[in-house]
Amino acid sequence: MSATDPIAVFLTEAAELLEQIEAGLLDLTHRLDDKDQIDAVFRGLHTLKGSGAMFGFDALAAFTHHCETAFDRVRKGDVPATQELVSAVLAAQDHMRALIDQPNGDHEETSLVLLTNLQMAVDGKAGAPIAVPAGASAAVPVTAVKTQDGQKTWKIRFSLPTNAMANGTNPLGLLDELRELGTCIVVADTKAVPPIDLLEPTDIHLAWDVTLTTKSGRDAIEDVFIFVMDEMQLEISEAGGAPVAQAAKPAEAVAAPVVATPEPVAAAASAAAKDAANDSRQPAKVAENVRVPAERLDELMDRVGELVIAQSRLSQLADASVEIQLRAVSEDIERLSGELRDTMMVLRMMPVASLFGRFRRLVHDLSRETGKVIELVTEGETTEVDKTVIDRLADPLVHLVRNSIDHGLEPPAERAAAGKPEAGRIQLSARQSGGEVIITIKDDGRGINRERVRAKAESSGIIQPGAVLSDQELLQLIFQPGFSTAATITNLSGRGVGMDVVKKTVEALRGAIDVVSNPGQGSEISLRIPLTLAIIDGLLIRVGKGAYVIPLSAVEECLELSIEDDMRSRGRSFISLRESLVPYIRLRELFRTGTKPDPFQKIVVISTGTERVGLVVDQIIGDHQTVIKSLSKLHHDVATFSGATILGDGSVALILDVAHLVASGQQQEAHLRAAG
């Protein structure tokens, strides 16, 4: 599809409109009488309907027309805005996304259920809304057939996002869980698999058709996919028979369905004219932004990285030359490449507000689902992070927020008994610290029960009974695979999956996780993430005959270690630094260089948060603009290094993993203190 394809333009604008509609609806949940928000939601629905009709999305236009009519009645004062109406339109807004993603799908049943709920909300009728069928995007009819022993046969079709395996989801594990429910027949759909020369080994292109005979119900099947349901396509139906539950058509529709007009362009023009008439107070938008595909930015970043490497080579040649003109040109190129690098970094930066905004809807839905009163507070939304970092942090933050709500926040009655406000508080904050951004998820719930964590870890064989652990080591156990202290499995958590995926994702971003928890007061989980994944400022060092790079943002200071001090500290590798002992690691021994130490070794003190460790090196060469190159898959388990870079002379320097080295130094300190 070309970049100028009008359908592609519509899809982009529709995604923005849906985000605006969702934000307006969530704002209305706090201020139901806010006429500006009511008007904003109405305009968004009206524009989406007109654009959908213009580009041939007739089902979207017809469905959106009902929601638009409902908000038009609210806008005119005919009916009040209620929480039930907002929730009904929020659910309808999710269905609009499905109508855009799958315009030719069978959406009739889901549309009918949602419009029934919308009609009930507009009429102010009490009662629970009709449940929307699972896999709403496909709306497969649910049919019933029972065997003599009470078992049912279910037809299940599911497909995962292309990057699911990269985010830690194993489709084989999902199939194994389905097999545990009963007799299972699995058929893989390979139609979407690309030619082998275009195939990425880490991407998923398969879909699966499963025939499951089980005594379990739909809820048990949906629980298998609970942690990936937001991103996947899932269809569940019972085999054979007539439909079990068909939503009755509303006696009076909110408005007559929109009939596809033979002149969609004229219809869209009419819609635009009505928009202008209804909102003459709004100033005309000025096209100040240019949409650029992310792939082009990534390609440009690669070119800038190669330019930085070439500039480093040129600087090295100029330093060895006596030609003054060559040195002058080298300095100009160095200045220009530095400015280009900084400009490129800014282009890739996005405020974390785009990430935090997604959680308003999540918290709203979970509040209704759990019956807990939840207040979401965000801080530091203007903090900017690399776009790639934001994309990869979305799923980990969802897991953390879900766990804070399920495990952390108490029900209203329990909070009242503890003297806490009825509303539990979830705080998302972001701040920049050097070359890192620190994203914090904080709640004021019950905190982490350390006794239960230890008991679960010992019973699972993660640690030995009675093992001596620091408080931070104990809290870090919650990120072990399969670890969960939940007494029962819920729709939110309890299966022991999710938190280990969080840790793997953060570590893949060269980040670290800090946990602080006070019983009865809540928990705070901080993610320390690099601002960018492409180019960093590094400190170039030499150990033996090899060159290595330490991210400059982690460097606190450099000290000299004489041979006498080195020999004196043998057996207890500590230095006294302003009345505190800092452990240090001899990189020459860690890397087994087989060389003798330089007469005057150096200690580079690095830190992650409050923890520090020293690295003994032979020589500090100086500052170096580091273009990060990923290690091959053969080296994915080498924890000491996070990547590599190419030096000016063409040689390779490995980039040290600061978080791993600091953790190793702290463990060494703990062992020495225990032995002493």
XYZ file of C-alpha atoms in Angstrom:
676
model
C 0.000 0.000 0.000
C 1.505 3.318 -1.004
C 1.938 6.191 1.406
C -0.581 8.259 -0.613
C -3.328 5.617 -0.538
C -6.492 7.428 0.667
C -7.551 4.355 2.652
C -4.250 4.491 4.554
C -4.872 8.179 5.311
C -8.377 7.345 6.563
C -7.078 4.557 8.810
C -4.569 6.911 10.406
C -7.152 9.649 10.953
C -9.717 7.130 12.236
C -7.223 5.882 14.844
C -6.700 9.466 16.030
C -10.453 10.111 16.142
C -11.042 6.959 18.197
C -8.330 8.024 20.654
C -9.963 11.453 20.982
C -13.400 9.887 21.484
C -12.054 7.545 24.158
C -10.273 10.373 25.973
C -13.446 12.480 25.909
C -15.565 9.612 27.257
C -13.102 8.944 30.083
C -13.124 12.644 30.997
C -16.925 12.481 31.088
C -16.826 9.734 33.726
C -15.532 12.384 36.149
C -17.674 15.310 34.920
C -20.924 14.078 33.415
C -22.262 17.607 32.990
C -19.255 18.884 31.010
C -20.887 20.229 27.847
C -17.549 20.833 26.130
C -16.633 17.169 26.456
C -20.095 16.084 25.302
C -19.735 18.299 22.225
C -16.205 16.976 21.592
C -17.371 13.349 21.696
C -20.306 14.167 19.406
C -18.019 15.887 16.885
C -15.634 12.947 16.912
C -18.431 10.441 16.291
C -19.950 12.637 13.602
C -16.620 13.027 11.761
C -15.851 9.313 12.028
C -19.276 8.431 10.594
C -18.916 10.827 7.660
C -15.344 9.740 6.847
C -16.313 6.071 7.102
C -19.166 6.524 4.621
C -16.890 8.471 2.281
C -14.294 5.695 2.086
C -16.731 2.804 1.824
C -16.781 1.636 5.472
C -20.565 1.412 5.430
C -20.903 -0.897 8.445
C -18.794 1.527 10.509
C -20.884 4.493 9.364
C -24.177 2.724 10.152
C -23.047 1.598 13.604
C -21.435 4.935 14.544
C -24.610 6.765 13.520
C -26.473 5.249 16.504
C -23.819 6.418 18.971
C -23.756 9.844 17.355
C -27.558 10.112 17.641
C -27.412 9.134 21.319
C -24.881 11.879 22.065
C -26.846 14.345 19.973
C -29.805 13.757 22.323
C -27.500 14.306 25.310
C -26.132 17.459 23.687
C -29.651 18.811 23.180
C -30.651 17.980 26.765
C -33.227 15.330 25.836
C -31.494 12.664 27.963
C -28.857 13.002 30.715
C -25.286 11.776 30.435
C -24.884 8.779 32.740
C -22.099 6.378 33.654
C -24.065 3.610 31.930
C -24.272 5.597 28.699
C -20.547 6.395 28.774
C -19.693 2.733 29.383
C -21.999 1.647 26.552
C -20.349 4.045 24.093
C -16.880 2.995 25.301
C -17.756 -0.614 24.483
C -19.174 0.539 21.158
C -15.969 2.439 20.449
C -13.994 -0.797 20.798
C -16.349 -2.370 18.254
C -15.720 0.540 15.876
C -12.044 -0.445 15.853
C -13.062 -3.978 14.859
C -15.277 -2.613 12.075
C -12.265 -0.697 10.750
C -9.785 -3.578 11.104
C -12.155 -6.180 9.623
C -14.650 -4.312 7.409
C -15.804 -7.545 5.760
C -16.188 -9.579 8.958
C -19.403 -10.897 10.464
C -20.185 -8.257 13.108
C -23.970 -8.487 13.154
C -24.393 -10.224 16.529
C -21.964 -7.986 18.400
C -23.450 -4.853 16.841
C -26.908 -5.970 17.938
C -25.828 -6.603 21.537
C -23.999 -3.271 21.774
C -26.900 -1.309 20.306
C -29.272 -3.011 22.748
C -27.057 -1.931 25.644
C -26.867 1.563 24.172
C -30.649 1.769 23.912
C -31.019 0.623 27.536
C -28.541 3.280 28.664
C -30.317 6.023 26.682
C -33.696 4.948 28.090
C -32.259 4.896 31.602
C -33.281 1.285 32.203
C -31.643 -0.400 35.177
C -30.110 -3.820 34.945
C -26.918 -5.487 33.874
C -25.953 -4.990 30.233
C -26.049 -7.930 27.886
C -22.624 -9.582 27.709
C -20.733 -8.934 24.518
C -19.632 -12.222 22.900
C -15.977 -13.173 23.240
C -13.927 -12.336 20.170
C -16.146 -9.336 19.529
C -14.088 -8.340 16.543
C -15.304 -11.437 14.727
C -18.664 -11.921 16.485
C -18.931 -15.659 15.877
C -22.381 -16.956 16.873
C -22.406 -19.126 19.982
C -24.145 -22.416 19.358
C -24.801 -25.277 21.743
C -24.406 -29.001 21.564
C -23.876 -31.232 24.581
C -22.628 -34.762 24.719
C -24.175 -37.357 27.016
C -21.546 -36.937 29.713
C -22.108 -33.194 29.934
C -19.187 -32.261 27.701
C -19.386 -29.662 24.965
C -17.464 -29.335 21.738
C -16.068 -25.887 21.062
C -14.689 -24.411 17.873
C -11.836 -22.007 18.608
C -9.843 -19.933 16.153
C -7.103 -17.596 17.295
C -4.160 -15.661 15.908
C -1.515 -13.732 17.829
C 0.195 -10.416 17.032
C 3.199 -10.754 14.745
C 5.596 -9.712 17.543
C 4.033 -11.929 20.229
C 7.061 -14.206 20.638
C 9.395 -11.217 20.929
C 7.215 -10.011 23.807
C 7.451 -13.355 25.615
C 4.251 -15.129 24.514
C 4.656 -18.795 23.589
C 1.784 -20.089 21.411
C 2.720 -23.682 22.258
C 2.032 -22.899 25.912
C -1.447 -21.655 25.017
C -2.152 -24.846 23.051
C -0.896 -26.954 25.975
C -3.326 -25.169 28.307
C -6.190 -25.896 25.904
C -5.193 -29.575 25.834
C -5.369 -29.654 29.631
C -9.075 -28.741 29.401
C -10.059 -31.818 27.387
C -9.703 -33.585 24.045
C -8.125 -31.226 21.577
C -7.597 -31.275 17.793
C -5.353 -28.505 16.445
C -4.965 -27.431 12.808
C -2.529 -24.658 11.855
C -3.559 -22.130 9.206
C -0.465 -21.239 7.144
C -2.110 -19.014 4.545
C -0.503 -15.828 5.901
C 3.064 -17.218 6.013
C 5.232 -15.129 3.641
C 7.820 -16.538 1.205
C 10.934 -17.848 2.915
C 13.116 -14.993 1.653
C 10.785 -12.532 3.440
C 10.249 -14.630 6.561
C 11.401 -13.277 9.916
C 12.053 -16.227 12.260
C 10.826 -14.340 15.316
C 7.495 -13.284 13.773
C 4.232 -15.238 14.004
C 2.167 -15.604 10.841
C 0.110 -18.657 11.792
C -3.484 -18.934 12.965
C -4.858 -22.001 14.732
C -8.221 -23.772 14.427
C -8.913 -25.838 17.535
C -11.722 -28.333 18.164
C -12.002 -28.812 21.931
C -14.284 -31.277 23.726
C -14.452 -30.416 27.415
C -16.673 -30.083 30.468
C -15.283 -26.586 31.018
C -17.217 -23.524 29.944
C -16.390 -20.504 27.833
C -14.840 -18.690 30.802
C -12.195 -21.401 31.233
C -11.288 -21.149 27.543
C -11.048 -17.366 27.704
C -8.831 -17.630 30.804
C -6.204 -19.397 28.688
C -5.835 -16.221 26.600
C -6.381 -13.680 29.402
C -2.921 -12.095 29.169
C -2.893 -11.723 25.385
C -6.592 -11.184 24.687
C -6.209 -7.415 24.240
C -3.889 -7.851 21.255
C -5.014 -11.098 19.607
C -7.884 -12.192 17.375
C -10.030 -14.813 19.145
C -13.193 -16.576 17.976
C -15.023 -19.069 20.209
C -18.185 -20.943 19.253
C -19.861 -24.192 20.224
C -20.121 -26.831 17.526
C -23.504 -27.498 15.911
C -27.033 -26.646 17.000
C -28.972 -23.434 16.972
C -27.709 -20.243 18.607
C -27.910 -20.345 22.390
C -28.158 -16.655 23.089
C -29.422 -14.253 20.515
C -29.787 -10.685 21.683
C -33.311 -9.458 21.073
C -33.575 -6.608 18.658
C -34.457 -3.379 20.423
C -38.073 -2.424 20.082
C -37.115 1.082 19.177
C -33.737 1.721 17.656
C -31.916 4.870 18.623
C -32.103 5.905 15.016
C -32.697 4.271 11.674
C -29.569 2.617 10.288
C -27.585 4.643 7.845
C -28.169 3.506 4.274
C -25.097 3.541 2.046
C -25.421 6.525 -0.221
C -24.599 6.191 -3.932
C -22.660 9.419 -3.689
C -20.312 9.009 -0.686
C -18.232 12.042 -1.563
C -21.301 14.269 -1.410
C -22.289 12.691 1.914
C -18.857 13.367 3.379
C -18.927 16.930 2.121
C -22.326 17.395 3.751
C -20.936 15.974 7.007
C -18.006 18.376 6.873
C -20.372 21.295 6.280
C -22.447 20.289 9.304
C -19.285 20.073 11.391
C -18.382 23.621 10.441
C -21.894 24.855 11.233
C -22.050 23.040 14.580
C -18.636 24.228 15.679
C -18.003 27.626 14.151
C -16.151 28.660 17.284
C -13.313 26.212 16.619
C -10.320 27.805 14.879
C -9.195 26.224 11.648
C -6.400 23.717 12.075
C -3.069 24.572 10.534
C -1.051 21.713 9.073
C 2.017 22.014 11.299
C 2.939 18.331 11.418
C 4.136 15.878 8.817
C 3.428 12.170 9.259
C 6.518 10.076 8.607
C 6.477 6.256 8.780
C 8.505 4.943 11.699
C 10.475 2.701 9.322
C 11.911 5.756 7.586
C 13.079 7.197 10.899
C 14.703 3.877 11.769
C 16.470 3.822 8.404
C 17.637 7.400 8.859
C 18.940 6.536 12.331
C 20.970 3.687 10.833
C 22.521 6.096 8.312
C 23.363 8.573 11.055
C 24.979 5.765 13.024
C 27.156 4.830 10.058
C 28.067 8.510 9.634
C 29.172 8.698 13.279
C 31.403 5.642 12.761
C 32.916 7.177 9.594
C 33.459 10.476 11.404
C 35.279 8.637 14.185
C 37.558 7.076 11.582
C 38.190 10.460 9.978
C 39.063 11.995 13.350
C 41.558 9.223 13.997
C 43.244 9.794 10.624
C 43.298 13.559 11.177
C 44.931 13.186 14.585
C 47.717 11.126 13.023
C 48.229 13.626 10.211
C 50.156 16.906 10.122
C 47.786 18.395 7.536
C 46.077 21.364 9.176
C 43.335 21.514 6.530
C 42.478 17.862 7.108
C 42.133 18.522 10.823
C 39.900 21.542 10.148
C 37.622 19.486 7.886
C 37.564 16.693 10.476
C 36.475 19.124 13.196
C 33.693 20.500 10.976
C 32.454 17.001 10.144
C 32.577 16.063 13.829
C 30.514 19.120 14.761
C 27.969 18.577 11.998
C 27.590 14.857 12.670
C 27.088 15.595 16.364
C 24.360 18.126 15.571
C 22.745 15.713 13.115
C 22.837 12.963 15.734
C 21.195 15.205 18.336
C 18.523 16.289 15.842
C 17.845 12.686 14.898
C 17.497 11.713 18.533
C 14.892 14.451 19.054
C 12.910 13.243 16.033
C 12.570 9.786 17.573
C 11.568 11.127 20.988
C 7.945 11.003 22.101
C 6.378 12.196 25.359
C 5.312 9.376 27.672
C 1.851 10.973 27.734
C 1.076 8.823 24.682
C 1.925 5.777 26.813
C 0.208 6.865 30.023
C -2.971 7.849 28.172
C -3.683 4.192 27.382
C -4.130 3.334 31.050
C -7.085 5.601 31.711
C -9.356 3.194 29.855
C -7.698 0.155 31.460
C -8.212 1.514 34.973
C -11.803 2.521 34.162
C -12.659 -0.987 32.940
C -10.876 -2.775 35.801
C -12.592 -0.537 38.339
C -15.987 -1.673 37.048
C -14.849 -5.292 36.811
C -13.362 -5.567 40.325
C -15.773 -3.254 42.156
C -12.837 -1.256 43.495
C -12.777 2.524 43.470
C -9.555 3.457 41.686
C -7.998 6.874 41.144
C -5.321 7.121 38.437
C -2.770 9.920 38.788
C -0.080 10.637 36.188
C 3.012 12.833 36.538
C 5.795 13.791 34.174
C 3.818 13.168 30.981
C 6.086 15.567 29.076
C 9.156 13.389 29.708
C 10.402 12.216 26.315
C 11.658 8.730 25.461
C 12.689 6.981 22.265
C 9.639 5.770 20.325
C 10.948 2.197 20.282
C 11.183 2.236 24.080
C 7.590 3.463 24.396
C 6.305 0.750 22.046
C 8.074 -2.028 23.938
C 7.083 -0.750 27.389
C 3.336 -0.802 26.721
C 2.754 -4.478 27.582
C 5.032 -4.552 30.688
C 3.230 -1.540 32.133
C -0.144 -3.197 31.519
C 1.018 -6.211 33.558
C 2.291 -3.987 36.376
C -0.888 -1.899 36.559
C -3.072 -5.028 36.521
C -1.050 -6.553 39.355
C -1.182 -3.335 41.391
C -4.972 -3.284 41.064
C -5.498 -6.997 41.743
C -2.827 -7.735 44.377
C -2.122 -4.280 45.770
C -5.341 -2.299 46.128
C -7.796 -3.540 48.733
C -11.604 -3.618 48.318
C -13.402 -0.521 49.672
C -14.506 -2.281 52.897
C -10.971 -3.442 53.675
C -9.570 0.021 52.983
C -12.149 1.599 55.273
C -11.242 -0.852 58.062
C -7.572 0.122 57.638
C -8.411 3.837 57.875
C -7.660 4.501 54.221
C -9.747 6.493 51.726
C -12.270 4.434 49.799
C -10.564 5.218 46.492
C -7.335 3.345 45.890
C -4.601 5.332 44.201
C -2.484 4.226 41.236
C 0.249 6.692 40.318
C 2.183 6.588 37.051
C 5.132 8.953 36.894
C 8.125 9.524 34.652
C 11.278 11.561 35.103
C 14.620 11.844 33.412
C 17.817 11.073 35.302
C 20.935 11.525 33.196
C 20.740 9.223 30.205
C 17.876 7.245 31.725
C 14.171 7.712 32.184
C 12.634 6.326 35.354
C 9.009 5.192 35.052
C 7.329 4.432 38.368
C 4.116 2.545 39.144
C 3.024 3.255 42.714
C -0.052 2.193 44.664
C -1.287 2.830 48.209
C -2.516 -0.723 48.753
C -1.580 -3.492 51.142
C 2.025 -3.870 49.994
C 3.947 -7.065 49.259
C 3.647 -9.790 51.903
C 7.251 -10.888 52.319
C 6.353 -14.024 54.292
C 4.070 -15.246 51.509
C 6.716 -14.447 48.887
C 9.364 -16.444 50.773
C 6.991 -19.349 51.451
C 5.951 -19.511 47.796
C 9.561 -19.294 46.599
C 10.639 -22.096 48.940
C 7.710 -24.354 48.032
C 8.411 -23.784 44.319
C 12.100 -24.581 44.708
C 13.190 -21.112 43.612
C 15.233 -20.670 46.807
C 16.447 -23.053 49.478
C 14.534 -23.057 52.789
C 16.102 -20.588 55.184
C 18.258 -18.963 52.482
C 19.666 -15.566 53.500
C 18.357 -12.884 51.132
C 18.453 -9.122 51.234
C 15.112 -7.327 51.150
C 15.626 -6.324 47.512
C 16.565 -9.885 46.507
C 13.419 -11.167 48.220
C 11.197 -8.640 46.448
C 12.814 -9.440 43.094
C 11.503 -13.013 43.415
C 8.104 -11.833 42.167
C 9.665 -11.592 38.690
C 10.578 -15.286 38.590
C 8.764 -17.321 35.882
C 5.611 -18.970 37.201
C 5.718 -17.082 40.504
C 2.407 -15.929 42.004
C 1.176 -15.467 45.556
C -2.466 -15.214 44.488
C -4.727 -17.646 46.328
C -7.069 -17.896 43.342
C -6.779 -17.283 39.633
C -8.688 -14.218 38.459
C -9.198 -12.500 35.146
C -6.389 -10.124 36.113
C -3.632 -12.301 37.551
C -2.768 -15.415 39.460
C -1.328 -17.702 36.803
C 2.266 -16.695 37.522
C 2.867 -15.329 34.031
C 3.383 -11.711 33.132
C 5.861 -10.405 35.709
C 8.700 -12.511 34.290
C 7.845 -11.090 30.860
C 8.117 -7.611 32.376
C 11.625 -8.357 33.641
C 12.758 -9.879 30.337
C 11.442 -6.923 28.349
C 13.082 -4.344 30.623
C 16.396 -6.187 30.574
C 16.201 -6.440 26.772
C 15.992 -2.636 26.781
C 19.190 -2.539 28.893
C 17.104 -1.410 31.853
C 16.615 -2.462 35.460
C 13.729 -2.812 37.918
C 13.691 -1.528 41.506
C 10.989 -2.584 43.973
C 10.063 -0.802 47.211
C 7.166 -2.024 49.335
C 5.959 -1.141 52.819
C 3.330 -3.412 54.430
C -0.004 -1.625 54.661
C 1.270 1.403 52.745
C 1.680 0.153 49.200
C 4.331 -0.714 46.653
C 6.472 1.196 44.195
C 8.055 -0.414 41.126
C 10.521 1.684 39.159
C 11.687 0.876 35.635
C 15.046 2.437 34.732
C 15.212 2.608 30.933
C 17.780 4.217 28.583
C 16.487 7.289 26.781
C 17.462 5.801 23.450
C 18.484 2.450 22.028
C 20.494 3.689 19.036
C 23.370 6.033 19.926
C 24.766 6.802 23.365
C 27.713 8.621 24.872
C 30.144 6.073 26.234
C 33.397 5.934 28.178
C 35.977 3.964 26.187
C 38.270 1.853 28.369
C 40.984 -0.755 27.872
C 41.218 -4.029 29.754
C 44.213 -6.124 28.748
C 44.426 -5.723 24.977
C 40.689 -5.279 24.411
C 38.583 -2.109 24.259
C 35.207 -1.831 25.973
C 32.533 0.851 26.373
C 30.695 1.847 29.564
C 27.506 3.947 29.072
C 28.516 7.401 30.260
C 25.175 7.980 31.989
C 26.052 5.256 34.511
C 29.545 6.584 35.332
C 29.868 8.486 38.618
C 33.614 9.054 38.904
C 37.046 7.610 38.137
C 39.748 6.808 40.699
C 43.307 5.512 40.567
C 44.197 2.113 42.015
C 47.891 1.632 42.671
C 49.571 -1.768 42.786
C 49.993 -1.398 46.558
C 46.293 -0.736 47.102
C 45.427 -3.583 44.749
C 47.618 -6.063 46.622
C 46.419 -4.796 50.013
C 42.757 -5.395 49.098
C 43.201 -8.953 47.813
C 40.423 -11.129 49.200
C 38.236 -8.131 50.096
C 37.604 -6.004 47.017
C 36.320 -2.799 48.588
C 37.341 0.809 48.376
C 36.460 3.494 50.888
C 34.657 6.281 49.096
C 33.542 9.196 51.256
C 32.917 7.093 54.365
C 31.164 4.293 52.469
C 32.485 0.973 51.207
C 32.054 0.328 47.491
C 32.748 -3.167 46.095
C 34.721 -3.410 42.897
C 35.234 -6.028 40.193
C 38.554 -6.675 38.444
C 37.526 -6.829 34.806
C 40.917 -8.278 33.863
C 40.103 -11.378 35.955
C 36.452 -11.450 34.869
C 37.435 -11.419 31.180
C 40.460 -13.723 31.751
C 42.742 -11.579 29.628
C 45.889 -13.433 30.747
C 47.789 -10.122 30.894
C 49.560 -8.429 33.750
C 47.906 -5.342 35.262
C 49.148 -1.885 34.296
C 51.240 -0.139 36.965
C 48.476 2.392 37.606
C 45.079 0.818 37.190
C 41.884 2.866 37.302
C 38.559 2.287 39.036
C 35.446 3.468 37.215
C 32.568 3.805 39.701
C 29.209 3.034 38.073
C 25.721 3.041 39.573
C 22.098 2.145 38.982
C 19.994 4.140 41.393
C 21.368 3.839 44.934
C 23.614 0.823 44.256
C 27.227 1.355 43.189
C 30.133 -0.802 42.125
C 33.656 -0.110 40.886
C 35.210 -1.581 37.738
C 38.994 -1.992 37.721
C 40.373 -1.223 34.227
C 43.857 -0.825 32.811
C 43.298 2.452 30.965
C 40.613 5.092 30.468
C 40.812 6.174 26.830
C 38.081 8.829 26.864
C 34.602 9.818 25.684
C 33.224 7.989 22.656
C 30.035 8.399 20.632
C 28.739 4.844 20.634
C 26.543 3.435 17.871
C 24.928 0.379 19.464
C 24.928 -2.843 17.474
C 22.985 -5.815 18.806
C 24.799 -9.053 19.549
C 23.932 -12.119 17.503
C 21.446 -14.693 18.732
C 24.355 -16.988 19.546
C 25.392 -14.545 22.279
C 21.977 -13.795 23.780
C 22.917 -15.499 27.051
C 26.120 -13.465 27.561
C 24.815 -11.251 30.362
C 27.969 -9.166 30.853
C 27.550 -7.315 27.545
C 24.512 -5.501 26.183
C 25.816 -4.874 22.676
C 28.821 -3.855 20.607
C 30.089 -0.874 18.685
C 32.570 -0.256 15.862
C 35.544 1.965 16.625
C 37.199 4.375 14.234
C 39.891 1.874 13.242
C 37.257 -0.728 12.355
C 37.766 -2.848 15.468
C 34.882 -3.934 17.686
C 34.383 -2.825 21.298
C 31.858 -4.583 23.525
C 29.398 -2.477 25.558
C 29.225 -3.463 29.221
C 25.846 -4.244 30.787
C 25.863 -1.888 33.744
C 22.838 -3.401 35.522
C 24.338 -6.908 35.427
C 27.749 -5.741 36.692
C 26.226 -3.716 39.539
C 24.097 -6.698 40.571
C 27.189 -8.941 40.487
C 29.118 -6.475 42.625
C 26.325 -6.244 45.162
C 26.083 -10.032 45.376
C 29.841 -10.202 45.917
C 29.508 -7.646 48.709
C 26.672 -9.611 50.340
C 28.665 -12.863 50.253
C 31.742 -11.220 51.737
C 29.739 -9.579 54.501
C 28.028 -12.895 55.294
C 31.392 -14.681 55.382
C 32.852 -11.991 57.618
